[in-house]
mmCIF file of C-alpha atoms in Angstrom:
data_model
loop_
_atom_site.group_PDB
_atom_site.id
_atom_site.type_symbol
_atom_site.label_atom_id
_atom_site.label_comp_id
_atom_site.label_asym_id
_atom_site.label_seq_id
_atom_site.Cartn_x
_atom_site.Cartn_y
_atom_site.Cartn_z
ATOM 1 C CA UNK A 1105 80.650 108.586 87.892
ATOM 2 C CA UNK A 1106 84.151 108.136 86.508
ATOM 3 C CA UNK A 1107 85.232 106.063 83.539
ATOM 4 C CA UNK A 1108 88.857 104.971 83.306
ATOM 5 C CA UNK A 1109 90.722 103.825 80.203
ATOM 6 C CA UNK A 1110 94.260 102.476 80.412
ATOM 7 C CA UNK A 1111 96.802 102.416 77.608
ATOM 8 C CA UNK A 1112 100.510 101.953 77.085
ATOM 9 C CA UNK A 1113 100.928 98.276 77.792
ATOM 10 C CA UNK A 1114 102.915 95.957 75.569
ATOM 11 C CA UNK A 1115 105.783 93.533 75.261
ATOM 12 C CA UNK A 1116 109.189 94.613 76.528
ATOM 13 C CA UNK A 1117 112.447 92.881 77.347
ATOM 14 C CA UNK A 1118 113.665 92.603 80.901
ATOM 15 C CA UNK A 1119 115.395 95.808 81.950
ATOM 16 C CA UNK A 1120 113.234 97.897 79.654
ATOM 17 C CA UNK A 1121 110.669 100.578 80.406
ATOM 18 C CA UNK A 1122 107.019 101.306 79.727
ATOM 19 C CA UNK A 1123 104.731 104.160 80.669
ATOM 20 C CA UNK A 1124 101.107 103.370 81.325
ATOM 21 C CA UNK A 1125 98.424 106.019 81.085
ATOM 22 C CA UNK A 1126 94.957 106.076 82.569
ATOM 23 C CA UNK A 1127 92.557 108.638 81.146
ATOM 24 C CA UNK A 1128 89.570 109.549 83.273
ATOM 25 C CA UNK A 1129 86.258 111.048 82.262
ATOM 26 C CA UNK A 1130 84.489 113.651 84.326
ATOM 27 C CA UNK A 1131 85.216 117.157 85.534
ATOM 28 C CA UNK A 1132 86.192 116.331 89.109
ATOM 29 C CA UNK A 1133 89.254 114.188 88.470
ATOM 30 C CA UNK A 1134 91.282 116.275 90.898
ATOM 31 C CA UNK A 1135 88.983 115.112 93.713
ATOM 32 C CA UNK A 1136 89.901 111.459 93.206
ATOM 33 C CA UNK A 1137 92.667 109.446 94.766
ATOM 34 C CA UNK A 1138 94.179 107.092 92.209
ATOM 35 C CA UNK A 1139 95.818 103.710 92.308
ATOM 36 C CA UNK A 1140 97.416 101.109 90.102
ATOM 37 C CA UNK A 1141 96.935 97.401 90.627
ATOM 38 C CA UNK A 1142 98.031 94.361 88.662
ATOM 39 C CA UNK A 1143 96.898 90.791 88.246
ATOM 40 C CA UNK A 1144 99.043 88.003 86.869
ATOM 41 C CA UNK A 1145 97.528 84.755 85.561
ATOM 42 C CA UNK A 1146 96.491 82.496 88.403
ATOM 43 C CA UNK A 1147 97.246 85.122 91.017
ATOM 44 C CA UNK A 1148 95.200 87.566 93.038
ATOM 45 C CA UNK A 1149 95.110 91.224 92.146
ATOM 46 C CA UNK A 1150 97.829 93.117 93.970
ATOM 47 C CA UNK A 1151 98.481 96.734 94.830
ATOM 48 C CA UNK A 1152 101.224 98.519 92.886
ATOM 49 C CA UNK A 1153 101.080 102.262 93.595
ATOM 50 C CA UNK A 1154 98.784 104.983 94.895
ATOM 51 C CA UNK A 1155 98.630 108.747 94.683
ATOM 52 C CA UNK A 1156 96.558 111.252 96.630
ATOM 53 C CA UNK A 1157 94.087 113.564 94.922
ATOM 54 C CA UNK A 1158 96.544 116.451 95.132
ATOM 55 C CA UNK A 1159 99.483 114.436 93.853
ATOM 56 C CA UNK A 1160 101.593 115.357 96.861
ATOM 57 C CA UNK A 1161 101.569 111.886 98.428
ATOM 58 C CA UNK A 1162 102.475 108.547 96.927
ATOM 59 C CA UNK A 1163 102.880 104.984 98.148
ATOM 60 C CA UNK A 1164 104.378 101.931 96.477
ATOM 61 C CA UNK A 1165 104.429 98.208 96.923
ATOM 62 C CA UNK A 1166 107.835 97.002 98.060
ATOM 63 C CA UNK A 1167 108.178 94.954 94.887
ATOM 64 C CA UNK A 1168 108.166 98.056 92.662
ATOM 65 C CA UNK A 1169 109.657 100.718 94.936
ATOM 66 C CA UNK A 1170 112.542 102.487 93.237
ATOM 67 C CA UNK A 1171 111.538 101.192 89.806
ATOM 68 C CA UNK A 1172 107.979 102.492 89.269
ATOM 69 C CA UNK A 1173 106.724 106.058 89.575
ATOM 70 C CA UNK A 1174 103.101 107.149 89.744
ATOM 71 C CA UNK A 1175 102.184 110.657 88.643
ATOM 72 C CA UNK A 1176 99.124 112.599 87.563
ATOM 73 C CA UNK A 1177 98.201 115.551 85.415
ATOM 74 C CA UNK A 1178 94.905 116.904 86.678
ATOM 75 C CA UNK A 1179 94.630 119.276 83.723
ATOM 76 C CA UNK A 1180 94.611 116.249 81.416
ATOM 77 C CA UNK A 1181 92.542 114.007 83.699
ATOM 78 C CA UNK A 1182 95.300 111.418 83.444
ATOM 79 C CA UNK A 1183 97.359 109.330 85.822
ATOM 80 C CA UNK A 1184 100.581 107.639 84.743
ATOM 81 C CA UNK A 1185 102.713 104.739 85.838
ATOM 82 C CA UNK A 1186 106.317 104.949 84.679
ATOM 83 C CA UNK A 1187 107.852 101.496 84.908
ATOM 84 C CA UNK A 1188 111.621 101.112 84.661
ATOM 85 C CA UNK A 1189 113.965 98.151 85.081
ATOM 86 C CA UNK A 1190 111.131 95.805 84.289
ATOM 87 C CA UNK A 1191 111.362 92.173 85.351
ATOM 88 C CA UNK A 1192 109.540 89.081 84.054
ATOM 89 C CA UNK A 1193 107.650 88.953 87.348
ATOM 90 C CA UNK A 1194 106.087 92.324 86.488
ATOM 91 C CA UNK A 1195 104.095 90.589 83.754
ATOM 92 C CA UNK A 1196 100.400 91.146 84.459
ATOM 93 C CA UNK A 1197 97.293 93.038 83.461
ATOM 94 C CA UNK A 1198 97.568 96.500 84.983
ATOM 95 C CA UNK A 1199 94.458 98.332 86.128
ATOM 96 C CA UNK A 1200 94.001 101.856 87.320
ATOM 97 C CA UNK A 1201 91.420 102.672 89.964
ATOM 98 C CA UNK A 1202 89.824 105.783 91.425
ATOM 99 C CA UNK A 1203 87.907 106.858 94.478
ATOM 100 C CA UNK A 1204 86.829 110.095 96.052
ATOM 101 C CA UNK A 1205 88.969 111.018 98.987
ATOM 102 C CA UNK A 1206 92.097 112.792 100.115
ATOM 103 C CA UNK A 1207 94.075 109.834 101.403
ATOM 104 C CA UNK A 1208 96.242 107.061 100.041
ATOM 105 C CA UNK A 1209 94.482 103.770 99.472
ATOM 106 C CA UNK A 1210 96.269 100.479 99.029
ATOM 107 C CA UNK A 1211 93.460 97.923 99.075
ATOM 108 C CA UNK A 1212 91.343 97.213 96.025
ATOM 109 C CA UNK A 1213 88.189 97.304 98.134
ATOM 110 C CA UNK A 1214 88.813 100.991 98.784
ATOM 111 C CA UNK A 1215 88.294 101.909 95.148
ATOM 112 C CA UNK A 1216 84.986 102.598 93.451
ATOM 113 C CA UNK A 1217 85.968 102.798 89.796
ATOM 114 C CA UNK A 1218 88.170 100.574 87.671
ATOM 115 C CA UNK A 1219 89.550 100.527 84.162
ATOM 116 C CA UNK A 1220 89.510 97.490 81.911
ATOM 117 C CA UNK A 1221 93.244 96.971 82.179
ATOM 118 C CA UNK A 1222 96.243 96.898 79.873
ATOM 119 C CA UNK A 1223 98.548 93.919 79.387
ATOM 120 C CA UNK A 1224 102.230 94.229 80.262
ATOM 121 C CA UNK A 1225 104.489 91.354 79.266
ATOM 122 C CA UNK A 1226 108.173 91.308 80.172
ATOM 123 C CA UNK A 1227 110.324 88.745 78.426
ATOM 124 C CA UNK A 1228 113.517 87.360 79.923
#
């Protein structure tokens, strides 16, 4: 069982940056592949970024490629999402997710554990 708690959201102007954190409970964090998803009002949840359990592989949605960076610190049981050059269309609730496995997972159905989310609002 893994519990995930996101933090770091907030209000930022377009062009600004935020870093989201997702702290995980449990002693086997390094065995989990991690992902970030987001959901804007009235829209379906969408994939943002994924990282393998080892941290050596990453994958991004086209909409955030070159602007967002996913990383993890297994010693701190934490995964991060650095978001730069933010746009109003990035406004959403951001969730981190975890699952056992060595691959990269881009669909929400692949993940077993979810955090409660953190709100990111980008003003124009």
